[in-house]
PDB file of C-alpha atoms in Angstrom:
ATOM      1  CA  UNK A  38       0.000   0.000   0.000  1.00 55.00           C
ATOM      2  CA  UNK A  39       2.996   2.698   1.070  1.00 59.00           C
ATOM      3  CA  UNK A  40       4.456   1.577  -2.546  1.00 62.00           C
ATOM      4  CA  UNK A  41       1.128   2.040  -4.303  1.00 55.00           C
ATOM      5  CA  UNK A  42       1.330   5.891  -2.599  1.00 55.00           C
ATOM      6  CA  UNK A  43       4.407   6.457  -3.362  1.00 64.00           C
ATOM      7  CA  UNK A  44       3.963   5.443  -7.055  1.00 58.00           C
ATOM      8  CA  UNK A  45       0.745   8.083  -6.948  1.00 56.00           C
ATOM      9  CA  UNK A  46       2.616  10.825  -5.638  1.00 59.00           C
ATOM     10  CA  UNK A  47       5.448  10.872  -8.252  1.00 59.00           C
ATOM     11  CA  UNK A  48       5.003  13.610 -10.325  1.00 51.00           C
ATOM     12  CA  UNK A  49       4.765  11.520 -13.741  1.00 50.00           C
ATOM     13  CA  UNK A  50       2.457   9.174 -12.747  1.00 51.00           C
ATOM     14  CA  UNK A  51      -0.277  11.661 -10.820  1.00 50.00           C
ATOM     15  CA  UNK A  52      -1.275  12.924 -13.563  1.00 56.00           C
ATOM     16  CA  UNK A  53      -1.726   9.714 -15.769  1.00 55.00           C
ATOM     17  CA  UNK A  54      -3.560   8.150 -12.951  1.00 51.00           C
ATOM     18  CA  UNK A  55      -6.789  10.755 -12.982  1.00 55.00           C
ATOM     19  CA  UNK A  56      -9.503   8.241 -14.441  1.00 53.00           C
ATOM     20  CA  UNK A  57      -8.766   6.097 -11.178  1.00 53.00           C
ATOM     21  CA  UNK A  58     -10.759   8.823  -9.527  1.00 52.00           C
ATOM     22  CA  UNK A  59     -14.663   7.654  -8.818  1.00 51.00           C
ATOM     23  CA  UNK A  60     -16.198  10.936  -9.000  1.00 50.00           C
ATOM     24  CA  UNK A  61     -15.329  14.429 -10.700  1.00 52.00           C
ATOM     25  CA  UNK A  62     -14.293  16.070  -7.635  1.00 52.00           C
ATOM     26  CA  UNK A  63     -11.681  14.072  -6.142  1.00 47.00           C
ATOM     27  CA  UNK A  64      -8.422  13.777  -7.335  1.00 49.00           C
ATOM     28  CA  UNK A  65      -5.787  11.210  -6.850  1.00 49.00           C
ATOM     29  CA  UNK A  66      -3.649  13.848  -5.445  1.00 51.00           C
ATOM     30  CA  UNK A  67      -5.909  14.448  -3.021  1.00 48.00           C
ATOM     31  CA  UNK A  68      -6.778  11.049  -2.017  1.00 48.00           C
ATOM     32  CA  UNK A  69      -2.956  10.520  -1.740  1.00 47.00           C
ATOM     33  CA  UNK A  70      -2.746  13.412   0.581  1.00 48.00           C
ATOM     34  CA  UNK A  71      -5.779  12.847   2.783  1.00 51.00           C
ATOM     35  CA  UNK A  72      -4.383   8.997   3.376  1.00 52.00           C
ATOM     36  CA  UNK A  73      -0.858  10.262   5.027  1.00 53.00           C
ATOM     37  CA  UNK A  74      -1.457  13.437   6.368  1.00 54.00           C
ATOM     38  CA  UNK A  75      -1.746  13.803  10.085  1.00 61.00           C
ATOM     39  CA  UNK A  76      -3.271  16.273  12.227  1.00 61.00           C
ATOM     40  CA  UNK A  77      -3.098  16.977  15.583  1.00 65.00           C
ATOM     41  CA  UNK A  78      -7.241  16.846  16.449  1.00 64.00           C
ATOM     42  CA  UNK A  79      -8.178  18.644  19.601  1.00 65.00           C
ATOM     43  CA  UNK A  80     -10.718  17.825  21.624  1.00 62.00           C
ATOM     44  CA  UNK A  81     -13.023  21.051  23.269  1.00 59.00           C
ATOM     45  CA  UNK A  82     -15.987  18.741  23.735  1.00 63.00           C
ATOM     46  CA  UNK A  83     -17.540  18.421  27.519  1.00 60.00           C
ATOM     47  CA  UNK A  84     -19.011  15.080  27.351  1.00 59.00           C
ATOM     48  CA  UNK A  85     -22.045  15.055  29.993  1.00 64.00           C
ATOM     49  CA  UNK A  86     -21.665  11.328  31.096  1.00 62.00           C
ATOM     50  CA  UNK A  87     -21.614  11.380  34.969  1.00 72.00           C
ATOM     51  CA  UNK A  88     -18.678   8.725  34.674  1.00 72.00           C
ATOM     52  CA  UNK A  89     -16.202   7.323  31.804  1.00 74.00           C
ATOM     53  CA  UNK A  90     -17.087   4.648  29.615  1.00 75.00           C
ATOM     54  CA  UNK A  91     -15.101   1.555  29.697  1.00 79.00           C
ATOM     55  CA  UNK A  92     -14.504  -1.153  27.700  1.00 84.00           C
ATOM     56  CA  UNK A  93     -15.989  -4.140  28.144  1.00 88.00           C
ATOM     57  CA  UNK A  94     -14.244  -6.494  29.891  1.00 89.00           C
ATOM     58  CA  UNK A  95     -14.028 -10.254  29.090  1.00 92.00           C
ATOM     59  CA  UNK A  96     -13.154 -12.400  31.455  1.00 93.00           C
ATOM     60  CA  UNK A  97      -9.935 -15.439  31.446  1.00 93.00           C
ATOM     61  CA  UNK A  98     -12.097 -17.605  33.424  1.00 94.00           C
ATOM     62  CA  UNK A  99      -9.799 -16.742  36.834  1.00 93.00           C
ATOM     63  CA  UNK A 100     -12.012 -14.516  38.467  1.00 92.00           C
ATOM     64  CA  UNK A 101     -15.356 -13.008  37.133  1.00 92.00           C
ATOM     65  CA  UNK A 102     -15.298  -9.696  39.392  1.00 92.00           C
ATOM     66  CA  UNK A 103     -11.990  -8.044  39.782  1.00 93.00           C
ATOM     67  CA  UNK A 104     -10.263  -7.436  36.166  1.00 93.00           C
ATOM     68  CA  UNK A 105      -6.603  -7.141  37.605  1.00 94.00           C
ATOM     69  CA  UNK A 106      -7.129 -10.707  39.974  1.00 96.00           C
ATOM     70  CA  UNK A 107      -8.233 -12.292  36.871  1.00 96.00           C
ATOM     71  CA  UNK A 108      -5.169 -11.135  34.824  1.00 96.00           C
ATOM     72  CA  UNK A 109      -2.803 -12.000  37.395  1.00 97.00           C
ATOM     73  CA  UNK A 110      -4.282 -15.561  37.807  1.00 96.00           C
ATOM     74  CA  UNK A 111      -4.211 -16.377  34.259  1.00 96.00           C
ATOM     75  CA  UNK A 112      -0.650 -14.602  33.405  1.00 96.00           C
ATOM     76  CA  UNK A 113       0.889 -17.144  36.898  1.00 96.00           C
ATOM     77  CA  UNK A 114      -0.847 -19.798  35.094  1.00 95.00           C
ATOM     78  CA  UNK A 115       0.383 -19.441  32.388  1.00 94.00           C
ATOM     79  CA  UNK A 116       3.853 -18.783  33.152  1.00 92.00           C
ATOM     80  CA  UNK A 117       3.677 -22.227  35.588  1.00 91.00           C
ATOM     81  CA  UNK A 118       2.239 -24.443  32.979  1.00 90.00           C
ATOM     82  CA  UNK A 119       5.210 -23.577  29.910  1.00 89.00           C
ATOM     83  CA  UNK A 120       8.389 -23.348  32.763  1.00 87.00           C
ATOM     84  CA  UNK A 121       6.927 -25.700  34.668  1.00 86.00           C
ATOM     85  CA  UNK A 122       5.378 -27.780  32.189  1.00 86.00           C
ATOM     86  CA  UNK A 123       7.433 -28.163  29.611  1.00 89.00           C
ATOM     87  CA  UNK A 124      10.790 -26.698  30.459  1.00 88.00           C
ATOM     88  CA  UNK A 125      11.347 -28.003  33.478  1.00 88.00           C
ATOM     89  CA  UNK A 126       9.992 -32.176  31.923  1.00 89.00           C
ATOM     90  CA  UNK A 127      12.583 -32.035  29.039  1.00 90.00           C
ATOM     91  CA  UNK A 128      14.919 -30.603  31.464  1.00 90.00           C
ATOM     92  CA  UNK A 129      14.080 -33.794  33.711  1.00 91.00           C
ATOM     93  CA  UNK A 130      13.910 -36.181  30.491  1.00 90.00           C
ATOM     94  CA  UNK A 131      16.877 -35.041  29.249  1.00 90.00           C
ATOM     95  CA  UNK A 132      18.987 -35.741  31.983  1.00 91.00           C
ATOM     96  CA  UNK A 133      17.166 -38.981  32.890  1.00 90.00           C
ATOM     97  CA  UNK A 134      18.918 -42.099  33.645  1.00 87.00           C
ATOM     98  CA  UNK A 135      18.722 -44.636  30.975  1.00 85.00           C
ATOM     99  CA  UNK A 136      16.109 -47.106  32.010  1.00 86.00           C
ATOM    100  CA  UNK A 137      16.129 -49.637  29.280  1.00 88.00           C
ATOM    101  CA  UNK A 138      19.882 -50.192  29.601  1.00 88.00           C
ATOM    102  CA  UNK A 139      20.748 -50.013  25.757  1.00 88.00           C
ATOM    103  CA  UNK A 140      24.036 -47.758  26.651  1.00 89.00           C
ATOM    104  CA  UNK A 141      25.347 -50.150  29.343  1.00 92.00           C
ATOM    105  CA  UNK A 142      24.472 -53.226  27.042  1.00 93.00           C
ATOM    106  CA  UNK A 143      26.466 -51.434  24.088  1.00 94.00           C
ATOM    107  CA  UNK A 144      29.329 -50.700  26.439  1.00 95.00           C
ATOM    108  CA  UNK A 145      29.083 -54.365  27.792  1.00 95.00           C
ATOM    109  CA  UNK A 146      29.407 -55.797  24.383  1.00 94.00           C
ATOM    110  CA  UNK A 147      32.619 -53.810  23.583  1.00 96.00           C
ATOM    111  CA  UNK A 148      33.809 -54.833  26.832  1.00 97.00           C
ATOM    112  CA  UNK A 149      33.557 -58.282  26.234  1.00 95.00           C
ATOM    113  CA  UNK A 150      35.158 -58.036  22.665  1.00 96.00           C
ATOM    114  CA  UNK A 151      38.270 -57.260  23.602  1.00 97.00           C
ATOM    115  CA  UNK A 152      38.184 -58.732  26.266  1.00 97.00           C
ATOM    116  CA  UNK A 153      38.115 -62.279  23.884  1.00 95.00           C
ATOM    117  CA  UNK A 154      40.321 -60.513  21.167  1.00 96.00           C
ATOM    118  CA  UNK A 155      42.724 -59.302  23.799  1.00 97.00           C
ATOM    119  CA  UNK A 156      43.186 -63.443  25.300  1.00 96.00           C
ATOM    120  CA  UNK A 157      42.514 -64.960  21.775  1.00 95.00           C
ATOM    121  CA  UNK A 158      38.908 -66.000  22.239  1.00 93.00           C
ATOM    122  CA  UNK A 159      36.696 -66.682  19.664  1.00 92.00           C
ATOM    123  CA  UNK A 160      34.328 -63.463  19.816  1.00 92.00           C
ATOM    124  CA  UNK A 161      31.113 -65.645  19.913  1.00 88.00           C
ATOM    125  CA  UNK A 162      31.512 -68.943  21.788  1.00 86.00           C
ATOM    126  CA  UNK A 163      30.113 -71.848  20.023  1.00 87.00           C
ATOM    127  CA  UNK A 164      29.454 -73.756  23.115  1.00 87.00           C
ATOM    128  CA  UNK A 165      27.221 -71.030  24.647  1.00 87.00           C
ATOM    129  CA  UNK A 166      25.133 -73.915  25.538  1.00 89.00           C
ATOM    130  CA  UNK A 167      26.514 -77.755  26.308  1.00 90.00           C
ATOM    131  CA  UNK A 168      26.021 -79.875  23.876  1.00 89.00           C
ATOM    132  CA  UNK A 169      25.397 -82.839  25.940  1.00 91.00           C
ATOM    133  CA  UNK A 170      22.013 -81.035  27.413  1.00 92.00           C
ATOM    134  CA  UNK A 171      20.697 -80.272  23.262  1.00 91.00           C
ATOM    135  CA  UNK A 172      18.233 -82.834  22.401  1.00 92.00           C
ATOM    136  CA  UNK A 173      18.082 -83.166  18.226  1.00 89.00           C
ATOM    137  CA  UNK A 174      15.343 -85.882  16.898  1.00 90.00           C
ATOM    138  CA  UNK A 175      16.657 -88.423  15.026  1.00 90.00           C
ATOM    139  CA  UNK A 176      17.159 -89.455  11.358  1.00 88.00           C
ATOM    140  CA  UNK A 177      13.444 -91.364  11.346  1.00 90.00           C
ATOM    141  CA  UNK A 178      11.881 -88.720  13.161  1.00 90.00           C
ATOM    142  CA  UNK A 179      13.111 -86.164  10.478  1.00 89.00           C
ATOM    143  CA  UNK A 180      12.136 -88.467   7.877  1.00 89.00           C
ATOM    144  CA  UNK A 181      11.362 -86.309   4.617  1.00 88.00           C
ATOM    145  CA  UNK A 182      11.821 -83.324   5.949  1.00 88.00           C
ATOM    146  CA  UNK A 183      14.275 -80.960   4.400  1.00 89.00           C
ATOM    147  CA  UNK A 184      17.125 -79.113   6.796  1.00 87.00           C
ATOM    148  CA  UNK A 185      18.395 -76.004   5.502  1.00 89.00           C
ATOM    149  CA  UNK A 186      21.251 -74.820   7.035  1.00 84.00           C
TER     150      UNK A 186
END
């Protein structure tokens, strides 16, 4: 809009710009003017109201007589519920303790491999469990069946 009034007020394109104009009597010029021009209004009227109009107040649900109580209430509130709220939880989260374990499993598992690569170890034992206590069925109980390996 400030562009569009600048544009107007250039002297080249004032003059072009006349059938713009919805009646006779007004001029872009003096649209142009009237839109940026301000005035200092003063104001000699005695109003005979026996006391000054406010605006109407809506209450934030805090407190339905006293405007400033009600303000207050909601402004704590509202400052509580984001510091409090969410601040302070991701602070808390953040700095939480690891419950599911995954970073002392990880650092468990490094542990133990060099621990085995260190001594010569295989890195995964292939007698995790004894073979004497591994039942397999036997050769007619497989039959048919086909064993991929």
């Amino acid at each position: 809009m400030s562009t569009l009034l600048r544009v107007v007020h250039s002297q080249g394109i004032k003059n072009r710009l006349t059938f713009l104009a919805k009646s006779t009597t007004v001029k872009v010029h003096d649209v142009a003017k009237r839109l940026v021009s301000s005035t200092s209004k003063k104001n000699d009227n005695v109003s005979d109201l026996p006391y000054p109009v406010q605006k109407p107040w809506i209450s934030y649900g805090f407190d339905y007589k006293n405007k400033e109580v009600d303000r207050h209430k909601m402004h704590l509130t509202t400052f509580v519920c984001v510091t409090i709220g969410l601040v302070l939880h991701a602070f808390i989260l953040g700095y939480m303790p690891d419950v599911t374990m995954k970073d002392w499993a990880l650092r468990e598992a490094f542990l133990q491999l060099r621990y085995r690569e260190e001594n010569g170890l295989p890195l995964v034992n292939p007698n995790v469990i004894d073979p004497s206590k591994v039942i397999l069925p036997t050769d007619e109980e497989l039959g048919d069946t086909e064993i991929i390996i």
